[in-house]
Amino acid sequence: MNEKLPIAIVGGGPAGAFVAELLAAAGKEVVLFDERLAWEKPCGGGLTHKALTQYPFLGEVRAESKFIRRCELTSPKGRSARFELRHPLAIFSRLALNGLLLERATRAGAEVRKERVTGISGGPREWQLTTPNAHHRAADLVLAAGARNPFRSQFATAISPDDLMVTAGYFIPGDSSLVQIQFLKNISGYIWVFPRPDHVSAGIAAKMGETSTADLRRQLERWLRENNFCLEGARFYSHILPAFRAQTLDGMKVCGAGWMMIGDSAGLVDPITGEGLYYALRSAELCAEALLAGNPSQYESRLGEEILPELRLAARVSERFYTGQIFGESVLEKVVSLTQQNQQIRDLMGDLFAGIQDYQGLRSRLLRILPGLMLESLRGRFPAQMAGPIKNPS
Ligand SMILES: Cc1cc2nc3c(=O)[nH]c(=O)nc-3n(C[C@H](O)[C@H](O)[C@H](O)COP(=O)(O)OP(=O)(O)OC[C@H]3O[C@@H](n4cnc5c(N)ncnc54)[C@H](O)[C@@H]3O)c2cc1C
């Protein structure tokens, strides 16, 4: 007899919960395992306008998120630029976001089990998953167990420390309506403050090996004190974040016979900003489409066409962004001072925050803005009578 086995999903974060929903809604038998189900995963919780437009149900649950329109960027030397976001950033508590997505998966018909998967054996068409309570069998396997995915090395290569960022942060009781980003000296990362409905998520990220978690925590605490945040009642967190190098993304394996890897477990995170929620959802969608088409390898090719070129470019630019120099100044100082000075740069920054300006189109947009910037800089550098003729050649 040909027994019909379900599709097993390991991990019920945004990636796992969303793929479970899509597959179950299309009539597939799905069982999802998560050791905690909905939980406050260490995260900023920021969702871009692009993500909200592509997945409108996320924008409809206003009570679960805070929509923020004001942003402040501060350079390592303390220059600040404040600007309005044309498209707000939605900031979710992860408890609420994960709960929402898991509930949708359950409603679509997926079986959601609060169990830790401790072992995977077998192969295509008959995987065996071990949990503390039972053994389960599955025809296909979707690995969505996050950055700490314990099964990664069994299917692909383990994540190298050179492809990771470390983060430390606090969930702080209180209210704010301003997203704050503080760039730092000697650190390829930043401090962020993301206001949520009833608290703020503040954190710091750096490339693994640049400094210790204890030092990051100290730097964050000092900055929070200096910026009048009170840590009384705040809860500390620390986690890792994939930030794959271009060469890692080049040779990456995300699926094989009977298995697929999505979200953080596949390393699908923007290595400059740390944005991973959009990629978790989109990779889940591409994975579901490939499984429903009966052509799992389509997942790899769609990822290669749509997501990986952007992440690869970000990986190549990342080092220059955080440590490079331009016109005798650090890139970070220049970015903040240009944002301070120029409306077109502020619009561009806003579109980056909204996720609607991709890295591939950034260069040509900057080239279009450049003549105006040079003109402004000439006006600033020379007395008005010298700048005058350029402004009004007649
Ligand atoms: C500090 C920090 C801040 C961030 N801020 C942002 C942000 O503001 N915006 C943004 O877009 N991205 C942000 N990210 C990235 C974002 O958190 C991730 O990209 C996103 O959570 C990935 O979703 P996922 O479903 O792939 O993995 P996860 O959310 O990590 O989910 C994995 C799930 O698998 C479960 N699991 C793991 N192992 C097992 C097992 N053996 N058995 C059963 N279950 C298991 C876990 O319990 C977990 O629920 C941030 C990340 C960090 C660390």
PDB file of C-alpha atoms and ligand atoms in Angstrom, residues 9-17 32-39 41-48 89-92 94 97-98 102 113-119 130-131 143-151 165-169 190 192 194 196 201-205 237-242 262-266 268-270 273-281 283, ligand 1:
ATOM      1  CA  ILE A   9       8.315  21.717   8.592  1.00  0.00           C
ATOM      2  CA  VAL A  10      10.975  22.157  11.261  1.00  0.00           C
ATOM      3  CA  GLY A  11      10.599  25.608  12.817  1.00  0.00           C
ATOM      4  CA  GLY A  12       7.527  27.798  13.244  1.00  0.00           C
ATOM      5  CA  GLY A  13       9.027  31.287  12.890  1.00  0.00           C
ATOM      6  CA  PRO A  14       7.820  33.528  10.043  1.00  0.00           C
ATOM      7  CA  ALA A  15       9.372  31.303   7.354  1.00  0.00           C
ATOM      8  CA  GLY A  16       8.049  27.974   8.689  1.00  0.00           C
ATOM      9  CA  ALA A  17       4.606  29.267   9.683  1.00  0.00           C
ATOM     10  CA  LEU A  32       4.924  21.882  11.668  1.00  0.00           C
ATOM     11  CA  PHE A  33       7.219  21.469  14.681  1.00  0.00           C
ATOM     12  CA  ASP A  34       8.394  24.333  16.846  1.00  0.00           C
ATOM     13  CA  GLU A  35       9.926  23.863  20.259  1.00  0.00           C
ATOM     14  CA  ARG A  36       8.354  27.103  21.569  1.00  0.00           C
ATOM     15  CA  LEU A  37       5.631  28.112  19.103  1.00  0.00           C
ATOM     16  CA  ALA A  38       4.957  31.872  19.395  1.00  0.00           C
ATOM     17  CA  TRP A  39       7.761  33.560  21.358  1.00  0.00           C
ATOM     18  CA  LYS A  41      12.435  36.017  19.401  1.00  0.00           C
ATOM     19  CA  PRO A  42      15.306  38.518  19.750  1.00  0.00           C
ATOM     20  CA  CYS A  43      14.555  40.889  16.886  1.00  0.00           C
ATOM     21  CA  GLY A  44      13.862  44.504  15.983  1.00  0.00           C
ATOM     22  CA  GLY A  45      10.574  43.389  14.447  1.00  0.00           C
ATOM     23  CA  GLY A  46      10.712  45.992  11.655  1.00  0.00           C
ATOM     24  CA  LEU A  47       8.694  45.187   8.532  1.00  0.00           C
ATOM     25  CA  THR A  48       9.174  47.292   5.426  1.00  0.00           C
ATOM     26  CA  LEU A  89       7.876  51.076   8.962  1.00  0.00           C
ATOM     27  CA  ALA A  90       5.643  48.599  10.843  1.00  0.00           C
ATOM     28  CA  ILE A  91       7.272  47.333  14.009  1.00  0.00           C
ATOM     29  CA  PHE A  92       5.947  44.118  15.514  1.00  0.00           C
ATOM     30  CA  ARG A  94       7.778  38.916  17.560  1.00  0.00           C
ATOM     31  CA  LEU A  97       3.951  38.334  14.629  1.00  0.00           C
ATOM     32  CA  ASN A  98       4.821  34.667  15.161  1.00  0.00           C
ATOM     33  CA  LEU A 102       1.051  30.313  13.341  1.00  0.00           C
ATOM     34  CA  ARG A 113       3.020  20.726  17.251  1.00  0.00           C
ATOM     35  CA  LYS A 114       4.949  22.219  20.149  1.00  0.00           C
ATOM     36  CA  GLU A 115       7.872  19.794  19.985  1.00  0.00           C
ATOM     37  CA  ARG A 116      11.610  20.092  19.553  1.00  0.00           C
ATOM     38  CA  VAL A 117      12.976  18.027  16.670  1.00  0.00           C
ATOM     39  CA  THR A 118      16.096  16.327  17.988  1.00  0.00           C
ATOM     40  CA  GLY A 119      17.019  14.151  15.033  1.00  0.00           C
ATOM     41  CA  THR A 130      12.572  12.377  16.295  1.00  0.00           C
ATOM     42  CA  THR A 131      11.104  14.531  19.042  1.00  0.00           C
ATOM     43  CA  LEU A 143      14.004  23.281   7.305  1.00  0.00           C
ATOM     44  CA  ALA A 144      12.997  26.624   8.807  1.00  0.00           C
ATOM     45  CA  ALA A 145      14.749  26.367  12.163  1.00  0.00           C
ATOM     46  CA  GLY A 146      16.429  29.798  12.040  1.00  0.00           C
ATOM     47  CA  ALA A 147      20.058  30.888  12.275  1.00  0.00           C
ATOM     48  CA  ARG A 148      20.807  28.282  14.931  1.00  0.00           C
ATOM     49  CA  ASN A 149      19.374  25.516  12.736  1.00  0.00           C
ATOM     50  CA  PRO A 150      20.964  22.418  14.282  1.00  0.00           C
ATOM     51  CA  PHE A 151      20.434  20.354  11.116  1.00  0.00           C
ATOM     52  CA  MET A 165      26.726  38.829  13.151  1.00  0.00           C
ATOM     53  CA  VAL A 166      26.303  38.874  16.903  1.00  0.00           C
ATOM     54  CA  THR A 167      23.576  40.962  18.443  1.00  0.00           C
ATOM     55  CA  ALA A 168      22.718  42.093  21.947  1.00  0.00           C
ATOM     56  CA  GLY A 169      19.728  44.113  23.013  1.00  0.00           C
ATOM     57  CA  TYR A 190      24.814  49.676  14.313  1.00  0.00           C
ATOM     58  CA  TRP A 192      18.915  50.570  16.675  1.00  0.00           C
ATOM     59  CA  PHE A 194      12.603  50.295  17.207  1.00  0.00           C
ATOM     60  CA  ARG A 196       6.743  48.784  19.450  1.00  0.00           C
ATOM     61  CA  SER A 201      13.366  46.969  21.053  1.00  0.00           C
ATOM     62  CA  ALA A 202      16.868  48.411  21.236  1.00  0.00           C
ATOM     63  CA  GLY A 203      19.901  46.494  20.105  1.00  0.00           C
ATOM     64  CA  ILE A 204      23.390  46.461  18.682  1.00  0.00           C
ATOM     65  CA  ALA A 205      24.891  44.242  15.993  1.00  0.00           C
ATOM     66  CA  TYR A 237      18.588  39.402  24.770  1.00  0.00           C
ATOM     67  CA  SER A 238      21.334  38.172  22.534  1.00  0.00           C
ATOM     68  CA  HIS A 239      21.203  36.172  19.307  1.00  0.00           C
ATOM     69  CA  ILE A 240      23.103  35.515  16.098  1.00  0.00           C
ATOM     70  CA  LEU A 241      22.163  36.863  12.710  1.00  0.00           C
ATOM     71  CA  PRO A 242      23.308  35.506   9.336  1.00  0.00           C
ATOM     72  CA  ILE A 262      14.178  28.687   3.926  1.00  0.00           C
ATOM     73  CA  GLY A 263      14.535  31.924   5.918  1.00  0.00           C
ATOM     74  CA  ASP A 264      17.428  32.416   8.326  1.00  0.00           C
ATOM     75  CA  SER A 265      18.364  28.754   8.226  1.00  0.00           C
ATOM     76  CA  ALA A 266      19.299  29.322   4.562  1.00  0.00           C
ATOM     77  CA  LEU A 268      18.594  34.802   3.656  1.00  0.00           C
ATOM     78  CA  VAL A 269      19.282  38.053   5.489  1.00  0.00           C
ATOM     79  CA  ASP A 270      20.459  41.418   4.147  1.00  0.00           C
ATOM     80  CA  THR A 273      20.797  46.020   7.420  1.00  0.00           C
ATOM     81  CA  GLY A 274      20.063  42.646   9.028  1.00  0.00           C
ATOM     82  CA  GLU A 275      16.598  42.604   7.461  1.00  0.00           C
ATOM     83  CA  GLY A 276      15.429  38.998   7.363  1.00  0.00           C
ATOM     84  CA  LEU A 277      11.658  39.011   7.847  1.00  0.00           C
ATOM     85  CA  TYR A 278      10.840  39.860   4.229  1.00  0.00           C
ATOM     86  CA  TYR A 279      13.244  37.181   2.974  1.00  0.00           C
ATOM     87  CA  ALA A 280      11.802  34.631   5.415  1.00  0.00           C
ATOM     88  CA  LEU A 281       8.306  35.243   4.033  1.00  0.00           C
ATOM     89  CA  SER A 283      11.497  32.288   0.555  1.00  0.00           C
TER      90      SER A 283
HETATM   91  C1  LIG B   1      18.608  41.078  17.169  1.00  0.00           C
HETATM   92  C2  LIG B   1      17.961  40.892  15.837  1.00  0.00           C
HETATM   93  C3  LIG B   1      17.210  41.924  15.268  1.00  0.00           C
HETATM   94  C4  LIG B   1      16.566  41.744  14.046  1.00  0.00           C
HETATM   95  N1  LIG B   1      15.773  42.745  13.557  1.00  0.00           N
HETATM   96  C5  LIG B   1      15.110  42.568  12.389  1.00  0.00           C
HETATM   97  C6  LIG B   1      14.214  43.558  11.895  1.00  0.00           C
HETATM   98  O1  LIG B   1      13.968  44.571  12.532  1.00  0.00           O
HETATM   99  N2  LIG B   1      13.619  43.343  10.699  1.00  0.00           N
HETATM  100  C7  LIG B   1      13.841  42.218   9.972  1.00  0.00           C
HETATM  101  O2  LIG B   1      13.293  42.088   8.863  1.00  0.00           O
HETATM  102  N3  LIG B   1      14.646  41.233  10.448  1.00  0.00           N
HETATM  103  C8  LIG B   1      15.261  41.369  11.635  1.00  0.00           C
HETATM  104  N4  LIG B   1      16.054  40.371  12.133  1.00  0.00           N
HETATM  105  C9  LIG B   1      16.110  39.093  11.400  1.00  0.00           C
HETATM  106  C10 LIG B   1      14.845  38.256  11.690  1.00  0.00           C
HETATM  107  O3  LIG B   1      14.698  38.115  13.076  1.00  0.00           O
HETATM  108  C11 LIG B   1      14.981  36.885  11.039  1.00  0.00           C
HETATM  109  O4  LIG B   1      15.402  37.056   9.713  1.00  0.00           O
HETATM  110  C12 LIG B   1      13.668  36.105  11.059  1.00  0.00           C
HETATM  111  O5  LIG B   1      13.276  35.800  12.358  1.00  0.00           O
HETATM  112  C13 LIG B   1      13.848  34.798  10.267  1.00  0.00           C
HETATM  113  O6  LIG B   1      12.706  34.000  10.380  1.00  0.00           O
HETATM  114  P1  LIG B   1      12.831  32.405  10.330  1.00  0.00           P
HETATM  115  O7  LIG B   1      11.443  31.888  10.421  1.00  0.00           O
HETATM  116  O8  LIG B   1      13.701  32.008   9.214  1.00  0.00           O
HETATM  117  O9  LIG B   1      13.645  32.018  11.647  1.00  0.00           O
HETATM  118  P2  LIG B   1      13.277  32.233  13.183  1.00  0.00           P
HETATM  119  O10 LIG B   1      12.407  33.403  13.357  1.00  0.00           O
HETATM  120  O11 LIG B   1      14.557  32.181  13.917  1.00  0.00           O
HETATM  121  O12 LIG B   1      12.415  30.949  13.550  1.00  0.00           O
HETATM  122  C14 LIG B   1      12.995  29.682  13.718  1.00  0.00           C
HETATM  123  C15 LIG B   1      12.070  28.850  14.590  1.00  0.00           C
HETATM  124  O13 LIG B   1      12.569  27.524  14.630  1.00  0.00           O
HETATM  125  C16 LIG B   1      12.371  26.982  15.923  1.00  0.00           C
HETATM  126  N5  LIG B   1      13.331  25.882  16.097  1.00  0.00           N
HETATM  127  C17 LIG B   1      14.694  25.960  16.045  1.00  0.00           C
HETATM  128  N6  LIG B   1      15.225  24.722  16.201  1.00  0.00           N
HETATM  129  C18 LIG B   1      14.187  23.873  16.349  1.00  0.00           C
HETATM  130  C19 LIG B   1      14.094  22.447  16.550  1.00  0.00           C
HETATM  131  N7  LIG B   1      15.180  21.682  16.613  1.00  0.00           N
HETATM  132  N8  LIG B   1      12.855  21.901  16.677  1.00  0.00           N
HETATM  133  C20 LIG B   1      11.739  22.681  16.624  1.00  0.00           C
HETATM  134  N9  LIG B   1      11.776  24.016  16.433  1.00  0.00           N
HETATM  135  C21 LIG B   1      12.979  24.598  16.287  1.00  0.00           C
HETATM  136  C22 LIG B   1      12.591  28.172  16.856  1.00  0.00           C
HETATM  137  O14 LIG B   1      11.898  27.985  18.088  1.00  0.00           O
HETATM  138  C23 LIG B   1      12.003  29.329  16.034  1.00  0.00           C
HETATM  139  O15 LIG B   1      10.670  29.622  16.402  1.00  0.00           O
HETATM  140  C24 LIG B   1      16.705  40.522  13.352  1.00  0.00           C
HETATM  141  C25 LIG B   1      17.458  39.486  13.907  1.00  0.00           C
HETATM  142  C26 LIG B   1      18.080  39.671  15.131  1.00  0.00           C
HETATM  143  C27 LIG B   1      18.873  38.547  15.730  1.00  0.00           C
END
